[in-house]
Coordinates of C-alpha atoms and ligand atoms in Angstrom, one line a residue:
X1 CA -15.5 -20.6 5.9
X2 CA -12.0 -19.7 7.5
X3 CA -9.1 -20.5 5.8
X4 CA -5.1 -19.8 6.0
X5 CA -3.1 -20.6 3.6
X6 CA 0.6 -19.8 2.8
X7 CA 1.5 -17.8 -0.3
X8 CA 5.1 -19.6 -1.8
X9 CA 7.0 -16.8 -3.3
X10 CA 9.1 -17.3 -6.2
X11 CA 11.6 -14.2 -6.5
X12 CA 14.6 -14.4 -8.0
X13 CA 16.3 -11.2 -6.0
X14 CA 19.4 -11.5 -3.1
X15 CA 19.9 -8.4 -1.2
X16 CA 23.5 -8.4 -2.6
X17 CA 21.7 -7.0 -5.7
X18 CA 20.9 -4.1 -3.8
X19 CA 24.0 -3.2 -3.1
X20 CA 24.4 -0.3 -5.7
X21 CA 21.5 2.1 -4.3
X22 CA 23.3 2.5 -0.9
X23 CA 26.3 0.4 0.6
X24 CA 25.8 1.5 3.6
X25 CA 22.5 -0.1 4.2
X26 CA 23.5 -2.8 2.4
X27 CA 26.5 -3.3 5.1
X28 CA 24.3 -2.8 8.2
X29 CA 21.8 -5.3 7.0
X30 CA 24.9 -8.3 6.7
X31 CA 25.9 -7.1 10.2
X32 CA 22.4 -7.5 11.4
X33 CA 21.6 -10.8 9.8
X34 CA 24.1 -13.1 11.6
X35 CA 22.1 -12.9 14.9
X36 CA 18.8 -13.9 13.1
X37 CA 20.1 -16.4 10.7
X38 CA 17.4 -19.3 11.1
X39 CA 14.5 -17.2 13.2
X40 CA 11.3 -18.2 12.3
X41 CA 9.2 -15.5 11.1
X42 CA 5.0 -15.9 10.2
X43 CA 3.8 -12.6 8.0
X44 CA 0.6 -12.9 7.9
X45 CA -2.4 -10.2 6.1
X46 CA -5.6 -10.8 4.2
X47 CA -4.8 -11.1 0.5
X48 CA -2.0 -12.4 -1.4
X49 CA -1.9 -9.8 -3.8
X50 CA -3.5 -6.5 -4.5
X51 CA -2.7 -3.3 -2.8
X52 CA 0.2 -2.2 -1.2
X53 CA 0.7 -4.6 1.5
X54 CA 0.8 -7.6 -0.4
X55 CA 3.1 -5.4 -2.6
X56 CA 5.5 -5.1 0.5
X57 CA 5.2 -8.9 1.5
X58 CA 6.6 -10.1 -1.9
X59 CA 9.8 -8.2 -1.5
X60 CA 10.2 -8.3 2.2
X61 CA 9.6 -11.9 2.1
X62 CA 11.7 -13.1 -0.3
X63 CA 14.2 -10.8 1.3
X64 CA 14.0 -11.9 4.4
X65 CA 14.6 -15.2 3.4
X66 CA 17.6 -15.0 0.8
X67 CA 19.1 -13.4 4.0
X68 CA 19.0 -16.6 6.5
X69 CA 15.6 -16.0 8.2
X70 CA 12.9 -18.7 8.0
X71 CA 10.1 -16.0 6.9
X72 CA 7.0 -17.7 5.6
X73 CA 3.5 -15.3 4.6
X74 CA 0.4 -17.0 5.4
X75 CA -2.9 -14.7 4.2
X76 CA -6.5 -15.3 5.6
X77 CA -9.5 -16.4 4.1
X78 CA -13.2 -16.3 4.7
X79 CA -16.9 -15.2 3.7
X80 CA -17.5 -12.0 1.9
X81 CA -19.3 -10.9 4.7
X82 CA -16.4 -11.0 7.2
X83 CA -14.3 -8.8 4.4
X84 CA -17.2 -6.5 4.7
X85 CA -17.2 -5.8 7.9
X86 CA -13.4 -5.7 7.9
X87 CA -13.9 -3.4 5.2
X88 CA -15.7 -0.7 7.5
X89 CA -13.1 -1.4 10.0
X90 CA -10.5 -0.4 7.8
X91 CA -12.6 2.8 7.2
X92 CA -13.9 3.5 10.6
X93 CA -10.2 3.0 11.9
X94 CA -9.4 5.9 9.2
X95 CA -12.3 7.9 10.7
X96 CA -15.5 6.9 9.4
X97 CA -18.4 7.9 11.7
X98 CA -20.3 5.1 13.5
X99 CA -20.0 1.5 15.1
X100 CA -19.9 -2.2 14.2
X101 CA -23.3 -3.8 14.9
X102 CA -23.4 -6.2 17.3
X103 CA -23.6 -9.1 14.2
X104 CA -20.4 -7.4 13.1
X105 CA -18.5 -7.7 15.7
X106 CA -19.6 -11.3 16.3
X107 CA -18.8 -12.1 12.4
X108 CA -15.4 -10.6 13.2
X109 CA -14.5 -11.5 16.3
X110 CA -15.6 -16.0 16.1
X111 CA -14.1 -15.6 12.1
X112 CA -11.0 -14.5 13.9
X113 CA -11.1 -17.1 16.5
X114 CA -11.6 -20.0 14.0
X115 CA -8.0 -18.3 12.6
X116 CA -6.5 -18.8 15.9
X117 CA -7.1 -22.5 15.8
X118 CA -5.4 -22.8 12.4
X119 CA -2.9 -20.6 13.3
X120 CA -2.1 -22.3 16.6
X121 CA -2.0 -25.7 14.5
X122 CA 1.1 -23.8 12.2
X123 CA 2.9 -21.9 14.7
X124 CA 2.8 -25.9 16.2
X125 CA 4.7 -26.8 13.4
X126 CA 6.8 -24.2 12.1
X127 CA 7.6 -22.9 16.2
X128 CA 8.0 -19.2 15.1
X129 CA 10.5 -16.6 16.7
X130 CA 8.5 -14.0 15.5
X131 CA 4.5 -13.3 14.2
X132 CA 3.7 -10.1 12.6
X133 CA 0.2 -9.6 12.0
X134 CA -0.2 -7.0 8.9
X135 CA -3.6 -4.6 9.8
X136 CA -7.1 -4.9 11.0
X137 CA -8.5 -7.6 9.6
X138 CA -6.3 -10.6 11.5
X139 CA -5.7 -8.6 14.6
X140 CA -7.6 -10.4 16.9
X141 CA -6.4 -13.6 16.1
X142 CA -3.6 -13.7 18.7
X143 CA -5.9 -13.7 21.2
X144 CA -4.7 -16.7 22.5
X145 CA -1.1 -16.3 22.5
X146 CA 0.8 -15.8 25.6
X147 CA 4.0 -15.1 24.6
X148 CA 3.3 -11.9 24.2
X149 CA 7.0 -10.6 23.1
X150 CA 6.7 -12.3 19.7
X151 CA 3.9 -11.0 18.6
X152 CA 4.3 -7.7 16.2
X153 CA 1.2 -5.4 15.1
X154 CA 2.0 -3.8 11.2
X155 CA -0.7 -1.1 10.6
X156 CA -0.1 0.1 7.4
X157 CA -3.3 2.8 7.5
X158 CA -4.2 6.1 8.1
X159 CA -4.7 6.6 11.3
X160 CA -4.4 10.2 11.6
X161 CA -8.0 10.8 13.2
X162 CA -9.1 7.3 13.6
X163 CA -13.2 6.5 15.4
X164 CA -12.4 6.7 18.9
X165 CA -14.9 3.5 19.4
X166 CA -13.2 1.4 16.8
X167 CA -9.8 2.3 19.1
X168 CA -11.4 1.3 22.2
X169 CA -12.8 -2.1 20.6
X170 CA -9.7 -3.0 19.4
X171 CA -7.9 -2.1 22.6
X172 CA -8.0 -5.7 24.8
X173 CA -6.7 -7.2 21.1
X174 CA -3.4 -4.8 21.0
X175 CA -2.3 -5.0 24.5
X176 CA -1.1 -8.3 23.5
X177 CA 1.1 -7.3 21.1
X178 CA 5.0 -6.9 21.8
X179 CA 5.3 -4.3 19.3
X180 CA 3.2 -2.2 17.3
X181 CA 4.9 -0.5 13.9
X182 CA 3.3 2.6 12.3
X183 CA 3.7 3.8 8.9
X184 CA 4.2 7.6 10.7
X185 CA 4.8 9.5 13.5
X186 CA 1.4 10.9 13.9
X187 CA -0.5 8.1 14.1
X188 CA 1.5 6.9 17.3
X189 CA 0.2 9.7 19.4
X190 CA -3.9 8.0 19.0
X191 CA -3.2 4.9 20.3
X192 CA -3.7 4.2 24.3
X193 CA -0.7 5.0 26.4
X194 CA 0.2 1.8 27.1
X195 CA 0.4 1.1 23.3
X196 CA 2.8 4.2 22.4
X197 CA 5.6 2.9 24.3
X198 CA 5.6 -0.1 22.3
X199 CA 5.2 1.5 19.0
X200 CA 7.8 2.0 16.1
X201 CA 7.6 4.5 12.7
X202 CA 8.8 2.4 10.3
X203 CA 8.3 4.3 7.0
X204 CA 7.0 1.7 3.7
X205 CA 9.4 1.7 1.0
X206 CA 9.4 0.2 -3.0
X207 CA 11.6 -2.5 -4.4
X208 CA 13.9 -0.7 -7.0
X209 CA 14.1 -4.1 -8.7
X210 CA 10.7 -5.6 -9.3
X211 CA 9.4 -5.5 -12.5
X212 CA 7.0 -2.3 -11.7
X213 CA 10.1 -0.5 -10.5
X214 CA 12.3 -0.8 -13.1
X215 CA 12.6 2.1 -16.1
X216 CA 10.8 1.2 -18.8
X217 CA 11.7 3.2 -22.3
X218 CA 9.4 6.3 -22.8
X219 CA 8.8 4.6 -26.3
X220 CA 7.6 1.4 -25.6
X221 CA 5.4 3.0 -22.3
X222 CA 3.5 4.9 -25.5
X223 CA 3.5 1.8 -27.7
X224 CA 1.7 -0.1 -24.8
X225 CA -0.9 2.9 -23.8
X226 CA -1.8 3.2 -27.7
X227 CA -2.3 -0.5 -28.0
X228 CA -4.7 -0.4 -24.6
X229 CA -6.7 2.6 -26.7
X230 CA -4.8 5.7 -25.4
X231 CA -3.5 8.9 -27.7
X232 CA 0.2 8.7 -28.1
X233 CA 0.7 12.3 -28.7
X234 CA -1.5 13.7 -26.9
X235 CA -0.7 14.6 -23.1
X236 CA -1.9 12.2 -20.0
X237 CA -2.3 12.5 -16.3
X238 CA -3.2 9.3 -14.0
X239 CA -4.6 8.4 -10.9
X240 CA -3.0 4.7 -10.2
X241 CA -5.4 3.1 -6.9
X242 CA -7.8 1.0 -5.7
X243 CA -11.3 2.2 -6.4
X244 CA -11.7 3.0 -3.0
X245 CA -13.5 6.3 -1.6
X246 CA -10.3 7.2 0.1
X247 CA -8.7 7.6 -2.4
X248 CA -11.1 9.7 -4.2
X249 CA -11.1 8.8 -7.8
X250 CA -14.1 11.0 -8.3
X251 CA -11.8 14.1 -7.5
X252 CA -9.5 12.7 -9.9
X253 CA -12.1 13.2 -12.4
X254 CA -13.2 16.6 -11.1
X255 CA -9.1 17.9 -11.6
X256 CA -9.1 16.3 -14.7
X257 CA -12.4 17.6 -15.9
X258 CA -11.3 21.2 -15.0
X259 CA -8.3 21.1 -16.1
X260 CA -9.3 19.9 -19.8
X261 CA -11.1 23.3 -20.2
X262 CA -7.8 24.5 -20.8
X263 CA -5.8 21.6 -22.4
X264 CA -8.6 19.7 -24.4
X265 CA -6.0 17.1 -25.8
X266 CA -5.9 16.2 -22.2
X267 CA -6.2 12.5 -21.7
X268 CA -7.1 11.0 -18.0
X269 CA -6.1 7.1 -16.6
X270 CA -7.8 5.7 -13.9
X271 CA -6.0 2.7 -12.7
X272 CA -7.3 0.0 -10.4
X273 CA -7.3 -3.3 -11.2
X274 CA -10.1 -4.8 -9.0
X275 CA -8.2 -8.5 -7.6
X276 CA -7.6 -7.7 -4.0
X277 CA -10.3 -10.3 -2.2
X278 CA -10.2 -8.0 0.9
X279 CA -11.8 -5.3 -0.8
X280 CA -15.4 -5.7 -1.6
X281 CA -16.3 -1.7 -1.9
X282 CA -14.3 -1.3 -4.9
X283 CA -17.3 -2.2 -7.3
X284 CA -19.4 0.1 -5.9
X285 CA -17.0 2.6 -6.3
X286 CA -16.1 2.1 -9.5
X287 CA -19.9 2.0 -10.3
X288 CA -20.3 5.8 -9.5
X289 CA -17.0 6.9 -11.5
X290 CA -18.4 4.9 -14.9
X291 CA -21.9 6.5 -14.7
X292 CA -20.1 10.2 -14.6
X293 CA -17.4 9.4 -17.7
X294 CA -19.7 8.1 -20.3
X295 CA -19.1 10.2 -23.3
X296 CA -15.9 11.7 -22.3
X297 CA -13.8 10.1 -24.9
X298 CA -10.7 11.1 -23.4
X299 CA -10.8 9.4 -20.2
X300 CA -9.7 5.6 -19.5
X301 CA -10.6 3.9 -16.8
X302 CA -8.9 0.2 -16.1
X303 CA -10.5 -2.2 -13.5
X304 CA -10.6 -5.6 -14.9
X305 CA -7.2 -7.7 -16.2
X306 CA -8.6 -8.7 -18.8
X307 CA -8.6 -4.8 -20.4
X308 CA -4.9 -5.2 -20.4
X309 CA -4.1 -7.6 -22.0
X310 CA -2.1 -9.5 -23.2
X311 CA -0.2 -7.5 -20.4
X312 CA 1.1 -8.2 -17.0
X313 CA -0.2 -5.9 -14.0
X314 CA 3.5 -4.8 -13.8
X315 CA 3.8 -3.9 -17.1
X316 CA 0.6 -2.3 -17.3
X317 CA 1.0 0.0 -14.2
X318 CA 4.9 0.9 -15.0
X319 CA 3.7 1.6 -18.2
X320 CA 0.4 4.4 -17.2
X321 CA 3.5 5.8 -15.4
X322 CA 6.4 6.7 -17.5
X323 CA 3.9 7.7 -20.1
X324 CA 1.9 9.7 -18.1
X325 CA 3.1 13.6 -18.0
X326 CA 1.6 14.1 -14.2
X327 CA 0.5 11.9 -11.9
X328 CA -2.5 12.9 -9.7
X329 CA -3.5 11.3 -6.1
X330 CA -6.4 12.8 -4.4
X331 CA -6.6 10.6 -1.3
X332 CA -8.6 11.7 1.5
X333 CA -6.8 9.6 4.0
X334 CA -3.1 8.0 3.3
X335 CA -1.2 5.8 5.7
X336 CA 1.6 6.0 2.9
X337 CA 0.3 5.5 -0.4
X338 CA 3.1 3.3 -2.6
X339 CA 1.6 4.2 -5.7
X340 CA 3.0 7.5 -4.7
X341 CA 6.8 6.6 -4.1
X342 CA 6.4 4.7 -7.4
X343 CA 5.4 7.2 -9.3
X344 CA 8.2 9.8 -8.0
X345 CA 10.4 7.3 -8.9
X346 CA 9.6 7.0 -12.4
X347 CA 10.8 10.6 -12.1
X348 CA 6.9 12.0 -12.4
X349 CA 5.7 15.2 -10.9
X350 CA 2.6 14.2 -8.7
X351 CA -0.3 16.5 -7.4
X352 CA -1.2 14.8 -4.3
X353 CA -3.8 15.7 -1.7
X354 CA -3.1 17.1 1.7
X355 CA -3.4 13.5 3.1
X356 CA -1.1 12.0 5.8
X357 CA 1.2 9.7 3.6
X358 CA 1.1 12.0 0.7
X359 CA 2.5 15.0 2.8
X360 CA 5.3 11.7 4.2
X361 CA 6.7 11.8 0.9
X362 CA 6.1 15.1 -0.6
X363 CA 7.7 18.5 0.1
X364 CA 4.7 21.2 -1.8
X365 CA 6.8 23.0 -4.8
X366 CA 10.0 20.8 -4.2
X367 CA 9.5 17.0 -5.4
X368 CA 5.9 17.5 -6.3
X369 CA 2.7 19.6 -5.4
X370 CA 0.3 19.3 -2.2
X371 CA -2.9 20.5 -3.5
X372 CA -5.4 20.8 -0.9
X373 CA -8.1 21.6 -2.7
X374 CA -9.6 20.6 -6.6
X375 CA -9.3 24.1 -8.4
X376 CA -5.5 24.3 -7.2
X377 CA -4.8 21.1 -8.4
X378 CA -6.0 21.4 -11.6
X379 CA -4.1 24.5 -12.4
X380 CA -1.2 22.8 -10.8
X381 CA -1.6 19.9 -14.0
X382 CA -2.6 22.4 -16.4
X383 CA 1.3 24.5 -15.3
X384 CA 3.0 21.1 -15.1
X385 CA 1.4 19.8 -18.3
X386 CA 2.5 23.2 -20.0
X387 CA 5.9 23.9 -18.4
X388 CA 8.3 21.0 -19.5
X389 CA 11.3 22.9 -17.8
X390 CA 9.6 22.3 -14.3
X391 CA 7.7 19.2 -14.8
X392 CA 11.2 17.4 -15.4
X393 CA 13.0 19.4 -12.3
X394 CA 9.9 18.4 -10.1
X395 CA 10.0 15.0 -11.5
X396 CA 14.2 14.4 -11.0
X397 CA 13.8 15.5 -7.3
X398 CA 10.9 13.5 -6.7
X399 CA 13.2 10.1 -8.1
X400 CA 15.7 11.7 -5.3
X401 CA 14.2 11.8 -2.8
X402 CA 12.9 7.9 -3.3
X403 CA 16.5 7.1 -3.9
X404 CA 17.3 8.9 -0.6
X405 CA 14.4 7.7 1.8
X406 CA 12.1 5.0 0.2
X407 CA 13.9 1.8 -1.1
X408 CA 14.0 -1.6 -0.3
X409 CA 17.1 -2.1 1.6
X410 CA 16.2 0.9 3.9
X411 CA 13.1 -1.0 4.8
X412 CA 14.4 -4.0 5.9
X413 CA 17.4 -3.0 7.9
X414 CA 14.6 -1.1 9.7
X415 CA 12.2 -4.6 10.4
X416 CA 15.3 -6.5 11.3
X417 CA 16.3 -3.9 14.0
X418 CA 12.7 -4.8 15.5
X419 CA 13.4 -8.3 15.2
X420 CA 16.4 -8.5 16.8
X421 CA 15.0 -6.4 19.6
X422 CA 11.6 -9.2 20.3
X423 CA 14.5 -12.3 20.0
Ligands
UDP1 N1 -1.7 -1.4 -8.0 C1 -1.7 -2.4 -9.0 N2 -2.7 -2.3 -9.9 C2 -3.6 -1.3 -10.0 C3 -3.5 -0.3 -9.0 C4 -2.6 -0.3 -8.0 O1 -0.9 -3.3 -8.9 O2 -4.4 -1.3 -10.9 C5 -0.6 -1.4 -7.0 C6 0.2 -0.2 -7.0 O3 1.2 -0.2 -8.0 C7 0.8 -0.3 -5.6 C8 -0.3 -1.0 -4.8 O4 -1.1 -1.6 -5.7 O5 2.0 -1.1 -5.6 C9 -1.1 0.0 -4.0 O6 -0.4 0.4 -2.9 P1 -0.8 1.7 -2.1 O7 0.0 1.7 -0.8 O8 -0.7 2.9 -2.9 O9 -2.3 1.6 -1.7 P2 -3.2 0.5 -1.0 O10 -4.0 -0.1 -2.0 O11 -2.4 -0.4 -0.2 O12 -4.1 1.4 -0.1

C-alpha cells in the first residue's frame, strides 16, 4: 500500500491579519510576493495532522496561498511497517546507535519509489515551480527528478549528533536536492560538504492566530481542566508532547515526582494525544509511563481524544497551558520543539532540557530555565511554583521573546526568500 493524497485546507486567515505583530514583516512579505504570484508549490510530509510539522503546514499553507502562490500539501501513505522503519530513521538520524536491516532499507527505499510514480503522475498535472519534501520519511522519493533546482529538503529534526551510517545512506538521496533548510545552525555543520553550501537555518515559528495560539481566559482554562478531572485550586505543571522517548515523559514524571515531596498539592499533565499515523512508538511509550503512575492520584495523563471531550485538540492543549503554573519539557533531542514556543507564549515559565531546540528558544534564568539534569529541574518547579513574583517575570519575557523571534509572518518571509532564490 502506497498512497498520496492531498490535504484541502480550510483556514479562514490572510496575512493582512498579521499585520499588527510586526509591520515590517508584514511589508517585506507584499514586496516579496509579486515575483511569486502563481508559482506552483507541492509540500509534501507524512501525516496530515499530529506533531509539529503538520502544525506548520496548516498555516504556511494557507498562507502561502491567500498570498498568490499555488501551494498545495500532499502527505504519504503506506503500511505500518514502512512507518516503522521510518520511525527508527527518524531516531537513528537523531543519534540512535545501529543500522537499517537490509529488509528495511528495501521496505523504505521500493515504498518510496512507488511514491515517485504517483508523485510524477501529480507534478504531471499541477507542473510545480517548487517541491519541498518535509523530513525523512519521503526523502527518497525525488529520486527521479532531474530538475534538481526545484527540489527543497525541510528537516525539521534534531540533528545535532545524528548516526553517521544513516548520513551516508541518505547521502546519494540529498545531493539531488536544490536546497536543504535546517531548523538550526548546528545541525548544518553534519551534513556532507557538498550539502552545507546548499543549506539554510530557517528557524520554526507558531501562528499567533490559530485557535491554540490565541489567549484563552485563566477562568475558563480552570473550568475546562476541572471538567477533564483536574484540581482547580491546586497548582499544575505539564509536559505537552508526543509520547515519544525523545521527549522523555518518564523524566517528566521523575521532576514531578520529586518535586511533589515538597508541594504535595502538586498536580502533573501529560499531554499527547496519540493521532499522528507516522508515529507507531508512541503506544509503547505511553505503555511504560501508565504502568509507573497507577495510584498517583495527582497525575493526568491524556492520549486518546476521546478523554477530552467534548473538546477540540485546540482547546484542550491551549487550555493544559494557560492553566498550568510551569511548563516542563525534558526532551533528549529537539530540532525545535513548538510545544515550546507555544507555551512561552501563553506567557508560561518552562523548564526545558539542555536539548538543541530548547536551548534555540530559551536563554537559562531569562525567559525560562535550562535544566540539564532532573534534581535541578524539580527545584526549579518547586521555586517557580512558590515564587509568583518570578514565575510571571519569567513568563512575560518568555511571551517576548515569541513576539520578537517566533511568529508566523517571520516564517514565511523567510521560505519565500528561498523560493524566490530556486525560481
Ligand atoms: N500537540 C497536540 N496534541 C497533543 C500534544 C501536542 O496537538 O496532545 C501539538 C503541539 O501543540 C504542537 C505539536 O503537536 O503544536 C508538536 O510539535 P513539536 O514541534 O513540539 O513536536 P513534534 O511532535 O513535531 O516532535
Amino acid at each position: 500500500m502506497a498512497q498520496l493524497s492531498e490535504r484541502k485546507i480550510n483556514y479562514k486567515h490572510k496575512i493582512k491579519d498579521y499585520r499588527g505583530f510586526d509591520p515590517v514583516v508584514n511589508r517585506s512579505i507584499q514586496k516579496q510576493k509579486t515575483a511569486l504570484k502563481g508559482k506552483v508549490i507541492i509540500h509534501i510530509n507524512s501525516t496530515p495532522e499530529g506533531g509539529g510539522v503538520a502544525e506548520l503546514l496548516v498555516s504556511q499553507v494557507a498562507l502561502e496561498q491567500s498570498l498568490g502562490l499555488n501551494s498545495h500539501w500532499f502527505y504519504v501513505e503506506a503500511s505500518s511497517e514502512f512507518f516503522r522503519v521510518t520511525k527508527k530513521i527518524h531516531n537513528l538520524l537523531q543519534g540512535m546507535r545501529g543500522q537499517l536491516t537490509r529488509l528495511e532499507q528495501k521496505i523504505y527505499l521500493d515504498t518510496n519509489r512507488k511514491f515517485a510514480e504517483l508523485l510524477a503522475r501529480v507534478a504531471g498535472h499541477l507542473k510545480p515551480d517548487i517541491i519541498v519534501i518535509h523530513d525523512p520519511q519521503p526523502l527518497p522519493i525525488i529520486d527521479s527528478f532531474s530538475e534538481k533546482s526545484k527540489l527543497i529538503l525541510r528537516l525539521h529534526i534534531d540533528l545535532s549528533e545524528p548516526n553517521q551510517w544513516m548520513i551516508n545512506f541518505l547521502k546519494p538521496y540529498l545531493v539531488n536536492y536544490g536546497r536543504v533548510i535546517v531548523s538550526g545552525q548546528d545541525f548544518v555543520s553534519v551534513l556532507p560538504k557538498y550539502i552545507r553550501r546548499r543549506t539554510t537555518v530557517i528557524l520554526p515559528a507558531i501562528d499567533p492566530l490559530s485557535e491554540k495560539n490565541l489567549p484563552m481566559g485563566r477562568q475558563r482554562a480552570e473550568q475546562i481542566m476541572k471538567k477533564l478531572g483536574l484540581h482547580p485550586s491546586r497548582p499544575c505543571v505539564s509536559q505537552v508532547s508526543r509520547f515519544d522517548p525523545w521527549k522523555d515523559p518518564s523524566g517528566a514524571l521523575d521532576v514531578y515526582l520529586l518535586a511533589k515531596k515538597e508541594l504535595p498539592d502538586l498536580q502533573l499533565v501529560l499531554a499527547g494525544i496519540i493521532h499522528a499515523k507516522d508515529d507507531p512508538q508512541a503506544w509503547s511509550v505511553l505503555e511504560k509511563v501508565r504502568r509507573r503512575v497507577q495510584g498517583h492520584p495527582g497525575i493526568f495523563l491524556f492520549w486518546d481524544q476521546g478523554q477530552i471531550r467534548p473538546y477540540s485538540i485546540d482547546t484542550f492543549i491551549s487550555a493544559v497551558f494557560t492553566a498550568s503554573s510551569v511548563i516542563i519539557q525534558r526532551s533528549i533531542k529537539e530540532g525545535f520543539g513548538l510545544t515550546i514556543t507555544e507555551a512561552m507564549w501563553k506567557a508560561k515559565p518552562i523548564i526545558g532540557n539542555n536539548a538543541h531546540g530548547v536551548r534555540l528558544q530559551i536563554q537559562d534564568g531569562k525567559n525560562g530555565i535550562i535544566a540539564a539534569n532532573r534534581s535541578k529541574a524539580a527545584q526549579a518547579l518547586i521555586k517557580l511554583v512558590k515564587n509568583t513574583k518570578l514565575n510571571r517575570r519569567i513568563g512575560r519575557a518568555a511571551q517576548a521573546s515569541v513576539r520578537k523571534n517566533f511568529l508566523l509572518p517571520r516564517f514565511i518571509l523567510d521560505n519565500l526568500r528561498v523560493y524566490k532564490k530556486l525560481t
